[in-house]
Amino acid sequence: MKTRSLGRLTAVAGAAVMCIGGLVAITATPAQAQERVVLSSGHTDAVDVHYEDGRLALKVHDDTVRPSVTRDPQDVTFQVLPQAAVEVPDLPEYAFLGPAGSTVWLLPMTQDPSLLWPGWNTTTLQSGLFQGDKVRLSLVDVVGPGRVSVFMTDPVGQPLVKFRSDDGLPDALDVPIGTHAHANWVFSALGSYTLTFRADAALSSGVAVSTGPVAYHFVVGDRPDPEPQVKLSIQGQQPAYAPGAAVTLTAVQTPATDLDRYRWFSKCPGATGYAAIPSEVSATYSFTATVKLDNCQYLVRLYRDGEVPVAESAPVTVNVEDADVPGSSQTIKVTIDEAQGALVLSVDPKDRTVNLPAATMSVAGDRWQSAGDLRPVTVTDTRPGEPGWNVAGQLSDFTAGDLRVSGKYLGWTPRVLGQADGQGVAAGAAVASGFSAGNGLAASSVLGSAPPGDGRGTARLGAGLTLELPTETVPGQYVATLTLTAI
């Protein structure tokens, strides 16, 4: 790749560009996101601070068109063109950008007509409106394949760092009213980035106002298809997990493609941004729930050609609790008669959640399918007289918020996983999914049994699970409760 020298660029950058005064025309804000506009060259106040109708807001002042317009950040993609590539100079003051000689992508502080020239702007705000005649602009989060730095240079070329993602966020900058400023924006890797900014201020009355977090989307290098042919979501997450439970998150493409390169990211409470999870590059990410992971968020990205992002999922939150886990946990009922010994039915409390893989379309295209295994069920019979026993299960409806799907669509093939010497435990009959006919596990179904005289001791039962859902099932994360009863 042919790159320019960052040292030569900063040598001519000069003092910070600061223009005082001037008003920007404000267009009506759309009620919802429109088709995203791509800005790749020309002047723009990327972070444009407004105060309207008692609310502080962040906009984008697009000066690349005539007349200029004000846009919502969610409607804009800022593109850092491939020709923005430069080499990090061999100067210690620029070491924060990366190793000397390495390539970064830079939008310079002084305008280059062939590149985008983004800045920030407070010229629309009235003097005397805010305490100190200033607002605080913060970069609160960066999600992307590399580091992001925003810095100015002084008259002799020394960097004045304003925002930097790799040494802890948020970074805050007090911006006086009437400011129009530009800086060097540097990205360390190709790909898609989301920069989250926030503006805060105190009105002259003392009332605090804030924009809240506002996402800005940047693409460094060539853009992926403007209309991605695949959307990405995460499935398999349960409403809550007990410590020690297995968590399996699965990335699902809609529609499915041949792309199979993923990258998983996490952000736990107290973290300043999402961090890539090392070595997790497949469609499935599995780990063990711990109390420390409570309220951690996870997202996944899909890539093509190694580093070109194609799609990004919405984040999901994992909740870890000490209490019994609701949802798809196995609900156990136990009957104990002290005078007559006991028939005890149990499931390991650390292994009582069934995580079925994300459903896929059948070859015939007539149903959604998924399969998995019931967690092991232990039956211990210490009753005198050896009356025998029977364990049956019945499934509730699957629910996803207000959505509901009958439990009949789940079937099973029971198995005897182990039994004591002399026991005569038998697996129950296979129950087909009720997709075509029948009630599946919505009706009470035998998991296993032992005849009189052959039930005393401990046995372990399991089952293979088969789920078949109609194609019109509304997408979502569905959970159901299987109630097991021993008699």
C-alpha atoms as one frame of an Amber mdcrd trajectory, in Angstrom:
protein
   0.000   0.000   0.000   1.392   3.375  -0.930   1.180   5.715   2.061   2.086
   9.269   2.807   4.252  10.399   5.682   2.347  11.526   8.751   5.365  13.583
   9.717   5.049  15.717   6.584   1.344  16.185   7.142   1.648  17.371  10.719
   4.520  19.692   9.848   2.196  21.816   7.727  -0.880  21.446   9.914  -0.168
  24.610  11.868  -2.276  25.846  14.754  -5.733  24.555  15.591  -8.414  25.754
  13.208 -10.866  27.801  15.269 -13.598  29.959  13.686 -15.762  32.102  15.968
 -19.292  33.189  15.102 -21.559  32.345  12.181 -24.948  30.635  12.102 -25.909
  27.323  10.490 -29.351  26.788   8.973 -31.237  23.926  10.622 -33.511  21.689
   8.596 -36.399  19.762  10.091 -35.286  16.619  11.895 -36.789  13.464  10.358
 -39.073  11.439  12.571 -37.106   8.267  11.839 -33.848   7.184  10.221 -33.726
   7.698   6.477 -31.502   5.972   3.944 -27.963   6.551   5.166 -25.945   9.262
   3.366 -22.227   8.577   2.800 -19.857  11.536   3.308 -16.346  10.835   1.990
 -14.925  14.245   1.018 -15.487  17.893   1.795 -16.287  19.883   4.903 -18.667
  18.658   7.606 -19.251  19.543  11.235 -19.598  15.925  12.243 -20.409  16.711
  15.875 -22.711  19.716  15.669 -24.212  20.775  19.032 -27.735  22.271  19.094
 -30.174  23.410  21.767 -33.786  23.254  20.589 -37.096  23.229  22.457 -35.361
  22.827  25.799 -33.234  19.876  24.631 -29.543  19.537  23.900 -28.929  17.561
  20.689 -26.097  16.360  18.448 -26.482  16.774  14.684 -24.327  16.603  11.566
 -23.871  19.804   9.556 -23.271  18.587   6.002 -21.442  21.283   4.046 -20.615
  18.937   1.142 -23.872  19.901  -0.613 -25.358  23.225  -1.633 -27.253  24.474
   0.179 -25.773  22.840   3.264 -28.107  20.726   5.396 -28.340  19.447   8.949
 -28.700  15.699   9.307 -29.343  13.202  12.048 -26.187  11.193  12.909 -28.060
   7.917  12.415 -28.585   8.894   8.761 -24.880   9.408   7.996 -21.872   7.172
   7.306 -18.509   8.966   7.422 -16.055   7.297   5.054 -12.288   7.478   5.502
 -11.103   6.753   1.966  -8.240   4.298   1.309  -6.005   7.185   0.173  -6.104
   8.533   3.755  -3.400   5.957   4.612  -0.233   7.469   6.169   2.813   6.154
   8.007   3.326   6.803  11.711   6.463   8.951  12.035   9.478   7.786  13.991
   8.950  10.428  16.683   8.324   9.576  20.350   5.517  12.126  20.666   3.527
  10.188  18.033   4.037   6.749  19.580   0.405   6.780  20.783  -0.625   6.210
  17.142   1.273   2.911  16.884   4.726   1.625  15.909   6.853   3.907  13.759
   6.340   3.115  10.079   3.022   1.349  10.595   0.003   2.390   8.551  -2.891
   4.374   9.952  -5.707   6.215   8.195  -5.852   9.965   8.859  -8.352  12.717
   8.140  -6.093  15.782   8.551  -6.755  18.884  10.614  -6.178  21.126   7.598
  -8.441  20.460   4.658  -7.456  18.019   1.937 -10.095  18.404  -0.823  -9.857
  14.697  -1.671 -10.725  13.591   1.881 -13.432  14.209   4.448 -12.814  17.188
   6.749 -14.839  16.570   9.937 -14.950  18.853  12.953 -17.147  19.915  15.851
 -19.280  23.013  16.152 -21.075  25.064  18.841 -21.782  28.194  16.787 -25.557
  27.656  16.888 -25.653  28.019  20.690 -26.553  31.370  22.242 -24.179  33.168
  24.589 -25.433  33.269  28.176 -27.566  30.140  27.772 -25.153  27.839  29.585
 -23.047  28.304  32.695 -19.528  29.301  31.719 -20.682  29.655  28.091 -19.458
  26.139  27.377 -20.567  22.556  26.778 -18.658  19.405  27.602 -18.153  17.116
  24.608 -17.262  13.505  25.452 -16.238  10.463  23.440 -17.769   7.746  25.593
 -17.274   4.591  23.536 -15.554   3.223  20.439 -16.431  -0.110  18.841 -14.293
  -1.161  15.894 -11.367  -3.227  14.676  -8.710  -0.726  15.805  -7.799   2.338
  17.855  -9.177   5.838  17.313  -7.344   9.056  18.177  -8.442  12.648  17.647
  -5.740  15.270  18.140  -4.732  18.756  17.134  -1.196  19.961  16.485   0.429
  23.059  17.863   2.372  25.532  15.636   5.545  23.409  15.815   3.782  20.113
  15.050   3.440  18.712  18.578   0.263  16.632  19.112  -2.468  17.862  21.453
  -4.612  14.766  22.072  -8.325  15.444  22.575  -9.825  11.924  22.388  -8.080
   8.541  22.492  -9.820   5.180  22.654  -6.972   2.929  23.798  -6.147   4.536
  27.151  -9.609   4.548  28.690 -12.876   6.278  27.836 -14.749   8.543  28.273
 -12.533  11.428  27.227 -14.072  14.860  27.763 -13.387  18.262  26.205 -14.856
  21.593  27.326 -15.885  23.487  24.189 -16.690  27.230  24.401 -19.862  28.559
  22.808 -19.221  29.829  19.266 -16.488  27.273  18.488 -15.924  25.709  15.089
 -12.885  23.392  15.250 -11.116  20.716  13.221  -8.562  18.109  14.253  -6.706
  15.054  12.992  -8.895  11.917  13.116  -6.794   8.727  13.055  -7.926   5.093
  12.734  -5.459   2.235  13.176  -7.233  -0.441  11.093  -9.584  -0.853   8.169
 -13.224  -1.629   8.877 -16.371  -0.234  10.444 -16.380   1.818  13.637 -19.059
   3.219  15.901 -17.973   6.298  17.860 -20.383   7.314  20.605 -20.354  10.990
  21.588 -22.284  12.869  24.264 -22.667  16.564  25.021 -23.472  17.873  28.521
 -24.030  21.365  29.893 -25.603  23.267  32.768 -28.175  25.924  31.922 -27.727
  29.341  33.490 -30.538  28.326  35.869 -28.392  25.428  37.093 -30.444  22.695
  35.392 -28.247  19.995  33.819 -28.971  19.009  30.201 -27.460  16.217  28.136
 -27.791  14.712  24.694 -27.247  11.227  26.084 -25.075   8.848  24.012 -25.262
   9.401  20.230 -23.714   6.903  17.802 -21.648   8.033  14.802 -20.771   5.511
  12.090 -17.399   5.520  10.297 -16.067   3.190   7.595 -12.308   3.135   7.015
 -11.338   1.957   3.532 -13.707   0.676   0.866 -17.299   0.406   1.996 -19.126
  -2.923   2.081 -22.279  -3.263   0.029 -24.521  -0.239   0.739 -27.433  -2.600
   1.221 -26.011  -5.601   3.111 -27.627  -8.827   1.994 -27.387 -10.357   5.450
 -28.509  -9.304   8.903 -26.928 -10.687  12.066 -28.589 -11.551  15.356 -27.664
 -13.469  18.500 -29.804 -16.386  19.616 -29.588 -18.899  22.432 -29.508 -16.386
  25.280 -31.675 -17.302  28.275 -33.432 -14.773  30.560 -31.078 -15.698  33.423
 -28.382 -18.213  34.364 -27.301 -19.802  37.616 -23.568 -19.612  38.407 -21.828
 -22.534  36.710 -24.443 -22.869  33.966 -23.320 -23.180  30.364 -23.972 -20.110
  28.200 -24.050 -20.607  24.445 -24.586 -17.625  22.143 -25.075 -18.294  18.442
 -24.723 -15.803  15.593 -27.517 -16.220  13.066 -27.417 -14.822   9.523 -30.660
 -13.816   7.815 -30.595 -15.020   5.108 -27.804 -17.572   5.495 -24.620 -17.004
   3.449 -21.312 -18.807   2.914 -19.500 -16.283   5.129 -18.146 -17.901   8.288
 -15.674 -15.430   9.782 -16.931 -13.858  13.012 -15.545 -11.827  15.864 -17.175
 -11.642  19.322 -16.997  -8.603  21.608 -17.896  -8.113  25.275 -18.470  -5.174
  27.603 -18.951  -5.766  31.334 -20.085  -3.209  33.938 -17.362  -0.629  34.510
 -15.718  -1.209  31.126 -15.285   1.827  28.884 -16.137   0.026  25.634 -16.480
  -3.295  23.877 -13.364  -5.481  23.761 -12.685  -8.262  21.266 -12.758 -11.757
  22.808  -9.517 -13.489  21.777  -9.748 -16.518  19.459 -13.567 -16.427  19.256
 -14.090 -16.415  15.467 -16.838 -18.991  14.944 -20.615 -18.611  14.855 -20.943
 -19.970  18.402 -19.474 -18.558  21.603 -19.781 -20.735  24.729 -18.653 -20.000
  28.265 -19.551 -20.683  31.888 -21.747 -18.218  33.758 -20.180 -16.632  36.841
 -21.374 -13.885  39.159 -18.660 -11.602  37.740 -20.303 -11.877  34.302 -23.679
 -10.602  35.528 -24.967  -7.817  33.226 -22.139  -8.237  30.718 -23.092  -7.387
  27.126 -22.050  -9.302  24.021 -22.206  -8.570  20.295 -20.854 -10.293  17.201
 -19.685  -9.113  13.779 -19.532 -10.977  10.485 -16.610 -10.376   8.103 -15.648
 -11.141   4.547 -12.143 -11.177   3.048 -10.707 -11.328   6.541 -11.213  -7.741
   7.740 -14.155  -6.271   5.809 -17.204  -6.108   8.135 -20.510  -7.189   6.629
 -22.953  -7.119   9.531 -23.125  -6.449  13.269 -25.649  -7.798  15.759 -27.466
  -5.850  18.416 -25.920  -6.505  21.856 -27.444  -8.998  24.293 -27.094  -8.918
  28.074 -26.315 -12.017  30.165 -27.909 -12.056  33.614 -26.374 -14.367  36.230
 -28.327 -15.009  39.412 -27.908 -17.131  42.511 -31.595 -17.986  42.556 -33.301
 -20.691  40.504 -33.178 -19.914  36.833 -36.548 -19.285  35.143 -37.345 -19.800
  31.499 -36.219 -23.035  29.921 -34.893 -24.482  33.193 -36.200 -27.892  34.171
 -38.707 -27.463  36.995 -38.493 -30.407  39.387 -41.137 -31.767  41.761 -39.982
 -34.142  44.494 -42.128 -36.428  46.675 -40.593 -37.795  49.898 -42.391 -39.981
  52.421 -40.215 -40.375  55.518 -42.164 -43.405  56.750 -41.848 -45.300  53.496
 -38.367 -44.349  52.269 -38.212 -41.918  49.377 -38.507 -41.539  45.652 -36.272
 -38.596  44.785 -36.114 -36.885  41.421 -33.303 -34.361  40.919 -31.322 -32.341
  38.394 -27.900 -30.801  39.028 -28.735 -27.140  39.895 -25.620 -26.055  37.989
 -26.699 -27.930  34.856 -30.422 -27.446  34.475 -30.713 -25.187  31.436 -31.193
 -26.596  27.944 -29.740 -24.306  25.268 -31.008 -25.428  21.888 -28.971 -24.149
  18.923 -30.543 -21.468  16.772 -33.201 -22.986  14.519 -32.380 -23.453  10.844
 -34.641 -23.943   7.843 -35.259 -27.543   6.796 -34.033 -28.748   3.417 -37.631
 -28.810   2.199 -38.108 -25.259   3.428 -41.303 -26.162   5.288 -40.201 -25.774
   8.929 -37.636 -24.403  11.362 -35.571 -27.125  13.036 -33.319 -27.464  16.068
 -32.092 -30.342  18.199 -30.309 -30.845  21.495 -30.186 -32.945  24.661 -32.120
 -32.901  27.906 -29.903 -32.332  30.917 -29.411 -35.566  32.943 -32.200 -36.462
  35.390 -31.398 -38.589  38.470 -34.006 -40.891  40.020 -33.248 -42.487  43.407
 -35.683 -44.994  44.936 -35.085 -46.124  48.539 -38.638 -47.229  49.322 -39.246
 -50.644  50.840 -41.295 -53.108  48.814 -39.857 -51.831  45.542 -43.179 -50.599
  44.083 -41.540 -49.313  40.885 -41.760 -45.824  39.495 -42.569 -43.722  36.469
 -41.043 -40.342  35.477 -43.004 -38.160  33.063 -42.497 -34.693  31.624 -44.797
 -32.033  30.235 -43.770 -28.835  28.452 -45.328 -25.413  28.757 -45.809 -23.128
  25.760 -42.735 -21.380  24.379 -42.846 -17.631  25.013 -40.837 -14.645  23.783
 -42.283 -11.550  25.448 -45.901 -11.411  24.301 -45.301 -14.052  21.619 -46.432
 -17.619  22.310 -45.868 -20.924  20.487 -47.312 -24.274  21.561 -45.021 -26.691
  23.390 -46.327 -29.457  21.119 -43.605 -28.649  18.580 -40.934 -30.226  20.834
 -40.474 -33.992  20.809 -37.981 -36.327  22.479 -36.300 -39.728  22.335 -35.750
 -40.862  25.950 -32.566 -42.707  26.985 -31.311 -44.549  30.056 -27.913 -43.016
  30.775 -27.092 -45.331  33.676 -28.640 -47.518  36.370 -27.667 -49.564  39.426
 -26.947 -53.266  39.209 -30.174 -55.220  39.252 -32.391 -52.327  38.225 -34.724
 -52.810  35.286 -35.122 -49.223  34.149 -36.530 -48.683  30.656 -36.650 -45.543
  28.544 -40.024 -44.121  27.616 -41.347 -44.228  24.075 -40.147 -41.645  21.573
 -42.545 -38.719  21.156 -42.483 -36.956  17.801 -42.797 -33.218  17.423 -46.401
 -32.231  16.918 -45.511 -30.272  13.786 -47.500 -32.618  11.524 -49.801 -34.253
  14.058 -50.041 -35.002  17.757 -49.337 -32.997  20.881 -45.580 -33.513  21.263
 -44.411 -32.805  24.808 -47.373 -30.523  25.437 -48.985 -33.770  26.637 -47.503
 -35.656  29.595 -44.954 -38.126  28.212 -42.956 -40.884  29.914 -39.216 -40.270
  30.192 -38.404 -43.538  31.952 -39.853 -46.169  34.258 -38.982 -49.145  36.424
 -41.424 -52.037  37.034 -42.263 -53.258  40.544 -39.347 -55.133  42.050 -36.766
 -53.553  39.726 -36.705 -49.868  40.649 -34.663 -49.724  43.853 -31.399 -47.777
  43.477 -30.273 -44.816  41.425 -30.747 -44.337  37.680 -29.933 -41.498  35.290
 -32.256 -40.555  32.439 -31.827 -38.303  29.421 -33.384 -37.619  26.054 -32.594
 -36.277  22.636 -34.791 -33.254  21.852 -36.214 -32.335  18.443 -37.876 -28.995
  17.779 -39.853 -28.307  14.584 -41.604 -24.938  14.229 -43.829 -23.523  11.471
 -42.105 -21.200   9.015 -44.428 -18.369  10.031 -43.104 -18.375  13.612 -42.212
 -14.802  14.533 -38.435 -14.430  15.164 -37.419 -14.180  18.798 -35.761 -15.958
  21.721 -38.338 -18.463  22.961 -38.251 -20.226  26.338 -40.417 -22.942  27.871
 -40.500 -24.894  31.155 -40.405 -28.685  31.306 -42.009 -30.023  34.486 -40.863
 -33.532  35.489 -42.861 -35.652  37.929 -41.986 -38.993  39.539 -44.696 -41.327
  40.849
